[in-house]
PDB file of C-alpha atoms in Angstrom:
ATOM      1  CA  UNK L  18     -15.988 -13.438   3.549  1.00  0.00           C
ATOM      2  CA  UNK L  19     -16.547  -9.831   2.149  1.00  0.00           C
ATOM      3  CA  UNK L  20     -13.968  -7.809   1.040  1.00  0.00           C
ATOM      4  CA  UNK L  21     -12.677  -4.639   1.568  1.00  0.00           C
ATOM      5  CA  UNK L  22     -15.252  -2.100   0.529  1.00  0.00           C
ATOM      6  CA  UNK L  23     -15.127   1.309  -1.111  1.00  0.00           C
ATOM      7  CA  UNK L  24     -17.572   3.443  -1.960  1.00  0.00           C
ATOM      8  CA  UNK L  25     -18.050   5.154  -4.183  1.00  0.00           C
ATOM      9  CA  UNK L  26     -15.819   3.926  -7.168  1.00  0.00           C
ATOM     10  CA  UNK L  27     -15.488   7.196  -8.722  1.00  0.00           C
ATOM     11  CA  UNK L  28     -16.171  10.883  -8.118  1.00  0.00           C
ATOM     12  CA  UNK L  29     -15.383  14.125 -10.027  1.00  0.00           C
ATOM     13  CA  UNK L  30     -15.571  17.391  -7.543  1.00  0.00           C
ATOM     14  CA  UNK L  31     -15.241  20.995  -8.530  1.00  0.00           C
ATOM     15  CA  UNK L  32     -11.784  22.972  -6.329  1.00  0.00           C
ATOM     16  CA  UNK L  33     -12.946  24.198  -3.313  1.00  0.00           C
ATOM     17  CA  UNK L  34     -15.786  21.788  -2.393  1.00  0.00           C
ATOM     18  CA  UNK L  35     -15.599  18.797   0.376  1.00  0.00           C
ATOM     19  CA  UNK L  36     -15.528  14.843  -0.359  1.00  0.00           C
ATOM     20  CA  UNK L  37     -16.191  11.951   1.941  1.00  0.00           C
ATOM     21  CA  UNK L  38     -15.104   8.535   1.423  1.00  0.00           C
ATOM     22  CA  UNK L  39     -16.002   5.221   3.223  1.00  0.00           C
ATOM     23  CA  UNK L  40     -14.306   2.195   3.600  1.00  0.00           C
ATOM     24  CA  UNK L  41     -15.922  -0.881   5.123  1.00  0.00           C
ATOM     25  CA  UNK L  42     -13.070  -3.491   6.058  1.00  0.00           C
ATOM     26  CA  UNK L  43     -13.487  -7.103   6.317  1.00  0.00           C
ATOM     27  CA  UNK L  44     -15.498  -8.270   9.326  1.00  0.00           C
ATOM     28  CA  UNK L  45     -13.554  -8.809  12.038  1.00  0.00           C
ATOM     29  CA  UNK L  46     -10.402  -6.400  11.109  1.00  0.00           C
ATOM     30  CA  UNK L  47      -9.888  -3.507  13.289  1.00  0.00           C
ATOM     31  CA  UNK L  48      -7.498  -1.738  11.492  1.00  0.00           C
ATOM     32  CA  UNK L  49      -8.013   0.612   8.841  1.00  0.00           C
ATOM     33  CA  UNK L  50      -5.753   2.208   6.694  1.00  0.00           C
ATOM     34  CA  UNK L  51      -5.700   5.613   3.936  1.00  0.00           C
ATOM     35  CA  UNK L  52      -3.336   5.877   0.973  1.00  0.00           C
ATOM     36  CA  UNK L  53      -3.612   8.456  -1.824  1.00  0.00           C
ATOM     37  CA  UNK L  54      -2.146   6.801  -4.962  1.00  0.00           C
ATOM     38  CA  UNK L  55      -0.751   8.733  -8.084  1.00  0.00           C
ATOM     39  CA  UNK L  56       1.211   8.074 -11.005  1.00  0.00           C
ATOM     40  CA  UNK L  57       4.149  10.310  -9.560  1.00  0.00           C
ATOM     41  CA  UNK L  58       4.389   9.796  -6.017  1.00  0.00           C
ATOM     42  CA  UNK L  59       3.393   5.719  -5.447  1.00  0.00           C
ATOM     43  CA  UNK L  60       1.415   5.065  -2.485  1.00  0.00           C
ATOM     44  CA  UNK L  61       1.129   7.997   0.593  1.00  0.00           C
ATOM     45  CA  UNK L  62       0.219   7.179   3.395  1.00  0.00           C
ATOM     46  CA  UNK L  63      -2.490   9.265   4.789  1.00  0.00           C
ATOM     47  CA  UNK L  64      -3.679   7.979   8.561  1.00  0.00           C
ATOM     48  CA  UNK L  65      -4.231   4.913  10.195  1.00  0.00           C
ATOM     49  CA  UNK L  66      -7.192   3.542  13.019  1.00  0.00           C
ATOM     50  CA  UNK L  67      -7.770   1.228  15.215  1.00  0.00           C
ATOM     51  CA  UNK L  68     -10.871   0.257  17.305  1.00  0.00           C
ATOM     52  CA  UNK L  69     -12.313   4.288  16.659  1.00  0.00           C
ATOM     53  CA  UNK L  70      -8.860   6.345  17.723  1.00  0.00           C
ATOM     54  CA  UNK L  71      -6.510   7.872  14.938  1.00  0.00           C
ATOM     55  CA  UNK L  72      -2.907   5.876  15.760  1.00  0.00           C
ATOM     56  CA  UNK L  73      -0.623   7.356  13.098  1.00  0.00           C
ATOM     57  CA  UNK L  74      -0.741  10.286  10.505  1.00  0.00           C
ATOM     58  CA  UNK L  75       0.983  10.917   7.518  1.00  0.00           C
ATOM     59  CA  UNK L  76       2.354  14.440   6.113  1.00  0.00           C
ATOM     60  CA  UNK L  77      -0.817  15.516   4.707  1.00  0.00           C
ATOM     61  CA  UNK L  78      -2.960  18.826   4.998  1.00  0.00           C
ATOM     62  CA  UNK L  79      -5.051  19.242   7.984  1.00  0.00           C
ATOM     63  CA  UNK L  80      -7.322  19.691   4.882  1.00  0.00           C
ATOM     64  CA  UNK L  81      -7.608  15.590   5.083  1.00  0.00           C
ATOM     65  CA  UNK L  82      -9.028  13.859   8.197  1.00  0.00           C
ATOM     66  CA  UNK L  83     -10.926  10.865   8.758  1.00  0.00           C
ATOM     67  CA  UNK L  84     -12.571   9.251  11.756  1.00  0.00           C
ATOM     68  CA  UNK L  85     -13.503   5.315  12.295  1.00  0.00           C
ATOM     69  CA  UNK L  86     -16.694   4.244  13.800  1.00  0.00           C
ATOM     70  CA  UNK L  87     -17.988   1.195  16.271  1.00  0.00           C
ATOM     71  CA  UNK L  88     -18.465  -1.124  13.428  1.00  0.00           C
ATOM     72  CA  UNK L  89     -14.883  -0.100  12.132  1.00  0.00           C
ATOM     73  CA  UNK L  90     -15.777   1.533   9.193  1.00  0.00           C
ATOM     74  CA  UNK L  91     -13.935   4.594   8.030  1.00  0.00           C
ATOM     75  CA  UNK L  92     -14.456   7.782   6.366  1.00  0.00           C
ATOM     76  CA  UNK L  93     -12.159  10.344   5.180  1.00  0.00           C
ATOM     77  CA  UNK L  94     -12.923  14.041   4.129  1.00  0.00           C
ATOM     78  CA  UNK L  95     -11.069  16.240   2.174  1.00  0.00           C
ATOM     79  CA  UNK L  96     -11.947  19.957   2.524  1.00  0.00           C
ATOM     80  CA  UNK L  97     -11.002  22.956   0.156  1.00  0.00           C
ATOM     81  CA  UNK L  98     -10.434  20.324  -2.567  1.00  0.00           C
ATOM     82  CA  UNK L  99      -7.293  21.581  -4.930  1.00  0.00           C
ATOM     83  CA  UNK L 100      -6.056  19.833  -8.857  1.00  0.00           C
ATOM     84  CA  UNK L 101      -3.527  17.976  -6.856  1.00  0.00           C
ATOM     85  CA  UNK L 102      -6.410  15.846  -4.844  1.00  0.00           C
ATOM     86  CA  UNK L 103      -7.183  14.438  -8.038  1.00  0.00           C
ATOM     87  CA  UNK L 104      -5.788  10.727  -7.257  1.00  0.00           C
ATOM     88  CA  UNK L 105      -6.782   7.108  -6.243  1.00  0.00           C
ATOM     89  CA  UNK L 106      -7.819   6.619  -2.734  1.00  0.00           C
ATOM     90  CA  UNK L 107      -7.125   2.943  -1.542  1.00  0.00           C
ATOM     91  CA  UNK L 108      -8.114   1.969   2.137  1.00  0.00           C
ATOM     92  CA  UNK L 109      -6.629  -1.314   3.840  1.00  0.00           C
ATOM     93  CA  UNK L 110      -7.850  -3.307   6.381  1.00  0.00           C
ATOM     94  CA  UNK L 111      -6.023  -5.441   8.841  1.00  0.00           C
ATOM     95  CA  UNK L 112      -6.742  -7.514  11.625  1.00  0.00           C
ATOM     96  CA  UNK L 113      -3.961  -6.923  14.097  1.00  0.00           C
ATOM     97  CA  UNK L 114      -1.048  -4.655  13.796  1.00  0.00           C
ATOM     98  CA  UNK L 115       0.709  -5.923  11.257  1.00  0.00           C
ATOM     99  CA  UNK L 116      -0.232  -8.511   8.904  1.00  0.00           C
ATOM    100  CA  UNK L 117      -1.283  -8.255   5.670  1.00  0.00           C
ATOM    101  CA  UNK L 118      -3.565  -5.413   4.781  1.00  0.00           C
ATOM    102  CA  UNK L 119      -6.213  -6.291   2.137  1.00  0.00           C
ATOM    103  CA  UNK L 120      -6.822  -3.194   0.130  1.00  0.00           C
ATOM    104  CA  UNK L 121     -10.080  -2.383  -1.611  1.00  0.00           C
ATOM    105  CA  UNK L 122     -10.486  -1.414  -5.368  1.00  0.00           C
ATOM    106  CA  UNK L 123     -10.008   2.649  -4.067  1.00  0.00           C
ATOM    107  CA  UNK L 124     -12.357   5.554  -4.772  1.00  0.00           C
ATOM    108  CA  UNK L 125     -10.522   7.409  -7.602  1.00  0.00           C
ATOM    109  CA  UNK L 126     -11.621  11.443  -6.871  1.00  0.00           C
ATOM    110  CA  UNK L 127     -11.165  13.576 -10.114  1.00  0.00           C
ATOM    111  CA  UNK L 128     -11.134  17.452  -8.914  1.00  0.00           C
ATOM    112  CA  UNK L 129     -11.798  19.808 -12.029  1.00  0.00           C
TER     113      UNK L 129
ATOM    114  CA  UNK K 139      13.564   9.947   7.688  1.00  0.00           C
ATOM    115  CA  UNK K 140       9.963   8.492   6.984  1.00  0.00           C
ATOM    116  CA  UNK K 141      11.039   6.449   3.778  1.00  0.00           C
ATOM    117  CA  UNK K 142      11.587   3.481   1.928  1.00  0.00           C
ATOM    118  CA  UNK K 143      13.508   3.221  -0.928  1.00  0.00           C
ATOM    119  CA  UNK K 144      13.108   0.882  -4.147  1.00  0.00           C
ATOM    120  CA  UNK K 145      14.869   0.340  -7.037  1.00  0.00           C
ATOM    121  CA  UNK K 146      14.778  -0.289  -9.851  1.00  0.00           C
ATOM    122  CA  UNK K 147      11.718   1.999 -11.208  1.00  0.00           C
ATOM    123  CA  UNK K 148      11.173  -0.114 -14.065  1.00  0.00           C
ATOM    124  CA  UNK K 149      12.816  -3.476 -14.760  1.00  0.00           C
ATOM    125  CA  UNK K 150      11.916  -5.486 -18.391  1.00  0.00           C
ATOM    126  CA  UNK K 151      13.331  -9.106 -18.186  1.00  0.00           C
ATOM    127  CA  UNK K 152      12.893 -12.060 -20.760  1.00  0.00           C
ATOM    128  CA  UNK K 153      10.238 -14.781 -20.135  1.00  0.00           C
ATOM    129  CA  UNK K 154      12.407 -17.492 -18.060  1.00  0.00           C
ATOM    130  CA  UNK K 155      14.821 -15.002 -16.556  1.00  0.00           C
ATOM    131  CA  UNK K 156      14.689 -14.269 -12.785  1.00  0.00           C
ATOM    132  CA  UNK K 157      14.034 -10.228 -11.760  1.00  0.00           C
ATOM    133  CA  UNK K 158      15.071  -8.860  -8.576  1.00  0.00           C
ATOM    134  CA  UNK K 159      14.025  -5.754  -6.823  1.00  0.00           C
ATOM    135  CA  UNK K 160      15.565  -4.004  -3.996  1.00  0.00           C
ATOM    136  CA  UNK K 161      14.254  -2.116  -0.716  1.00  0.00           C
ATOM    137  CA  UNK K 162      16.333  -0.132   2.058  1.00  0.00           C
ATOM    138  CA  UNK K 163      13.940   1.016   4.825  1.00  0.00           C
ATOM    139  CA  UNK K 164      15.241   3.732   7.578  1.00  0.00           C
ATOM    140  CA  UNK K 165      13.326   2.589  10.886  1.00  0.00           C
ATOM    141  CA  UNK K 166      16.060   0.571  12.980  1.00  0.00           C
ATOM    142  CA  UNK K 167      12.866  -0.937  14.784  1.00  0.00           C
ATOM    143  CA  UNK K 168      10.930  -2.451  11.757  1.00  0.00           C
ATOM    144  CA  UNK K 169       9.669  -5.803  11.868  1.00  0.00           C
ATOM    145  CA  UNK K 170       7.823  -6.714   9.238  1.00  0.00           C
ATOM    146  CA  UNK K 171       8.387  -6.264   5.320  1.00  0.00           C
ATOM    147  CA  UNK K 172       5.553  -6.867   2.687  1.00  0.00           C
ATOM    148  CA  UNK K 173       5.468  -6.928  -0.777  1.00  0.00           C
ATOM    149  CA  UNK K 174       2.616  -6.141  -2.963  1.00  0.00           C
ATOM    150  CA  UNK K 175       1.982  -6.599  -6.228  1.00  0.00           C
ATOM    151  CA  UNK K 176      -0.338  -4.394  -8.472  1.00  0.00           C
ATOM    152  CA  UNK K 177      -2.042  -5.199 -11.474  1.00  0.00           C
ATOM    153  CA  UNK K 178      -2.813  -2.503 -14.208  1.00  0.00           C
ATOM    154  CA  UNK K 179      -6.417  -1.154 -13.022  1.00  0.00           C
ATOM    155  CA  UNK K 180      -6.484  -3.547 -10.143  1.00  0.00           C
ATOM    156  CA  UNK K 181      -5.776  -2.961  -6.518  1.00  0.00           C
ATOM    157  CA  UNK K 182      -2.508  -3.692  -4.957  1.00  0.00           C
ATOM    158  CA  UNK K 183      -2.482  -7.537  -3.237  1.00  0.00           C
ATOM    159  CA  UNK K 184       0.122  -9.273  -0.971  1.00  0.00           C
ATOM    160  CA  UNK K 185       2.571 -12.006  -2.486  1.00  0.00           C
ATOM    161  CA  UNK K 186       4.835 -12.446   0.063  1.00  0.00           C
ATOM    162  CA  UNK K 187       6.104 -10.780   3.343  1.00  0.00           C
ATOM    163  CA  UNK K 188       8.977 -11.410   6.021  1.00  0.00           C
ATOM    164  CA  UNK K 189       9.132 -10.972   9.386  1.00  0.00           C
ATOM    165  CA  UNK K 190      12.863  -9.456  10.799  1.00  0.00           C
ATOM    166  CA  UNK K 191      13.779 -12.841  13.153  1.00  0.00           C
ATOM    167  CA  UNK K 192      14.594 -14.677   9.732  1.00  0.00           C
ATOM    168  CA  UNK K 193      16.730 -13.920   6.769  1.00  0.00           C
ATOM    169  CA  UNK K 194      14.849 -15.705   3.788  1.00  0.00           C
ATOM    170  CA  UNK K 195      11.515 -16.676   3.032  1.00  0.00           C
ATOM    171  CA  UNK K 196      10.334 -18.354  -0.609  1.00  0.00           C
ATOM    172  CA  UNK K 197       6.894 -19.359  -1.665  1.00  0.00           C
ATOM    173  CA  UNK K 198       7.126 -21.047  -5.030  1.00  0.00           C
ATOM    174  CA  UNK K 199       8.977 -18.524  -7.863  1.00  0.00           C
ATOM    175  CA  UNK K 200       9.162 -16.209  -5.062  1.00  0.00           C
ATOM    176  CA  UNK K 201      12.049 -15.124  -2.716  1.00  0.00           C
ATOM    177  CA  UNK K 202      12.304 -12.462  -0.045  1.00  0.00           C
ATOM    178  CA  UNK K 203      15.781 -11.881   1.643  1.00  0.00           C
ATOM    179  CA  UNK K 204      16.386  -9.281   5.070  1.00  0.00           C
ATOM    180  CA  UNK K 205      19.289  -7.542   5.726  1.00  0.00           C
ATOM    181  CA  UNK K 206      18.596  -6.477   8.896  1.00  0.00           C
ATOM    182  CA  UNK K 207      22.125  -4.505   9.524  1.00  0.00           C
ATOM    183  CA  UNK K 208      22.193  -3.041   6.046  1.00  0.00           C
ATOM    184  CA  UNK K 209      18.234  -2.354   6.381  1.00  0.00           C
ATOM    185  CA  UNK K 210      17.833  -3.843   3.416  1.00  0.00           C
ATOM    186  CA  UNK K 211      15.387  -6.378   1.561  1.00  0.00           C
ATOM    187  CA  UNK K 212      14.930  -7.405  -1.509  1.00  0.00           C
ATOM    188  CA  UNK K 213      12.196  -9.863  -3.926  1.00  0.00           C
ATOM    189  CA  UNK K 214      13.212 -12.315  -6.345  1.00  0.00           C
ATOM    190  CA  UNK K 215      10.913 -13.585  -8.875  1.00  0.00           C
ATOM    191  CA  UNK K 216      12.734 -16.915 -10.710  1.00  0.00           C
ATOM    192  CA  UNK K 217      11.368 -18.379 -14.123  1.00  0.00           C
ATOM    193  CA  UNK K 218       9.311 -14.998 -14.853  1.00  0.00           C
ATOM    194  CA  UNK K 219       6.024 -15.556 -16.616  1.00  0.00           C
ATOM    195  CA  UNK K 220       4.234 -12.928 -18.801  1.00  0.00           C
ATOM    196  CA  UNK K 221       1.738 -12.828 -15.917  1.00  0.00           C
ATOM    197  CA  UNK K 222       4.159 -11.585 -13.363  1.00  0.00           C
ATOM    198  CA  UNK K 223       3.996  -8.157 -15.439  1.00  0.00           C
ATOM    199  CA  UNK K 224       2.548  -5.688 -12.656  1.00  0.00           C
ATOM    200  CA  UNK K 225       4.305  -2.927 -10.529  1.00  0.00           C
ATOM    201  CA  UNK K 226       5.968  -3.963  -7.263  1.00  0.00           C
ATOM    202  CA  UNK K 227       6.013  -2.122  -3.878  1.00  0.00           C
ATOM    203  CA  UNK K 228       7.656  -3.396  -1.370  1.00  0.00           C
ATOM    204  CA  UNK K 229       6.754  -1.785   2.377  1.00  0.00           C
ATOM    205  CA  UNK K 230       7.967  -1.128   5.917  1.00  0.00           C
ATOM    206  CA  UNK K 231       6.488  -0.006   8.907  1.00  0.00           C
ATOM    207  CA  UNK K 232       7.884   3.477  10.471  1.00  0.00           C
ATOM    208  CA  UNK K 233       8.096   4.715  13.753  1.00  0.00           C
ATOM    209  CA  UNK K 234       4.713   2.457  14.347  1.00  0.00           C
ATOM    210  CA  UNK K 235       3.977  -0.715  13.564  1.00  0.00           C
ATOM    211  CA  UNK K 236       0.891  -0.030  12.331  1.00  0.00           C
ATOM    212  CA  UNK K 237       2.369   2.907   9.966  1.00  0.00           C
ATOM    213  CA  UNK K 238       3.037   1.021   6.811  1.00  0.00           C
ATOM    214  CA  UNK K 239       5.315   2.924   4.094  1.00  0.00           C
ATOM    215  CA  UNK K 240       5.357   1.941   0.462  1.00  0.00           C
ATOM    216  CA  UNK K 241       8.015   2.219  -1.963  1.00  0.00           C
ATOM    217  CA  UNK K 242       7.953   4.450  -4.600  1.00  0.00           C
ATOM    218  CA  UNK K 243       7.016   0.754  -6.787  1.00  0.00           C
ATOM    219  CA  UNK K 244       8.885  -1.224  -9.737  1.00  0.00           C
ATOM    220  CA  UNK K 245       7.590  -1.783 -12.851  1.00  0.00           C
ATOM    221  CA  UNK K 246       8.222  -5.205 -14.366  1.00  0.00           C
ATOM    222  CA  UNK K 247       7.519  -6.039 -17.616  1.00  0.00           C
ATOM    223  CA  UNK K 248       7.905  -9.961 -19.404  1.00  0.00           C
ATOM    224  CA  UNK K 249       9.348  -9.831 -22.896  1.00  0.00           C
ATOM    225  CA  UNK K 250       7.963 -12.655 -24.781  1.00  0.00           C
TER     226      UNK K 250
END
């Protein structure tokens, strides 16, 4: 069985510009989870979905949204990117509610 | 509020010794307590978790213990090995059960 998969690995953006990320969970998981992980502040959590709706929300900008399609893939934006984007961007996938969430190897956004 | 607390930050044990790390989680209602462990460059992967209708759970060198009326949890890792050097988060849903928060994460490092 695939993993959880992130693309792409790495990005560097300029401030101001607009990033999308995908995550494409395991088959069969429904759930989909965002963190932004940096050195200083551990893992935030960012939003949650589950079969296409948004279920839970972290205290980020409304500068950060995502959406989840059929398949269950995700994708979250950033808009207006700032310095303090700059992190690693892990999704997770789970099959129910809660269970263990496999995590993929994160998109690690550099904004210059 | 929204949180979950861990300490230590960083914890250095000798090879042999046994290294504990300590959660308190806010959310009355939470049910389910993971523990990841993160390897330097590597994404974050589950070692053990608990559910809140038992007190104790091992797997091997590893030990998780609930305190449901303190709201507190806490891994043990017995006979430490220099690959058990990673950083530790322990997690806890909030508010929603599919709203995972992490802890801020331990660093534990073997001495040979």
């Amino acid at each position: 069985k695939a993993g959880v998969t992130q693309t792409p690995r790495y990005l560097i953006k300029t401030r101001g510009q607009q990033v999308t990320l995908s995550c494409s969970p395991i088959s069969g998981h429904r759930s989909v989870s965002w963190y932004q992980q940096t050195p200083g502040q551990g893992l935030q959590f960012l939003f949650e979905y589950f079969s296409e709706t948004q279920r839970n929300k972290g205290n980020f900008p409304g500068r950060f949204s995502g959406r989840q399609f059929s398949n269950s893939r995700s994708e979250m934006n950033v808009s207006t990117l700032e310095l303090g984007d700059s992190a690693l961007y892990l999704c997770a996938s789970s099959y129910g509610t809660t269970g263990e969430a496999f995590f993929g190897q994160g998109t690690r956004l550099t904004v210059v | 509020g929204e949180n979950v607390e861990q300490h230590p930050s960083t914890l250095s044990v000798q090879e042999g010794d046994s290294a504990v790390i300590k959660c308190t989680y806010s959310d009355s209602a939470s049910n389910y307590f993971p523990w990841y462990k993160q390897e330097l460059g590597k994404r974050p992967q589950l070692i053990i978790d608990i559910r809140s209708n038992v007190g104790e759970k091992k797997d091997q060198r590893i030990a998780v213990t609930l305190n449901k009326t303190a709201k507190h949890f806490s891994l043990h890792i017995t006979e430490t090995q220099p690959e058990d050097s990673a950083v530790y988060f322990c997690a806890a849903p909030y508010s929603s059960a599919s709203k995972i928060i992490f802890g801020s994460g331990t660093r534990l490092s073997i001495r040979p």
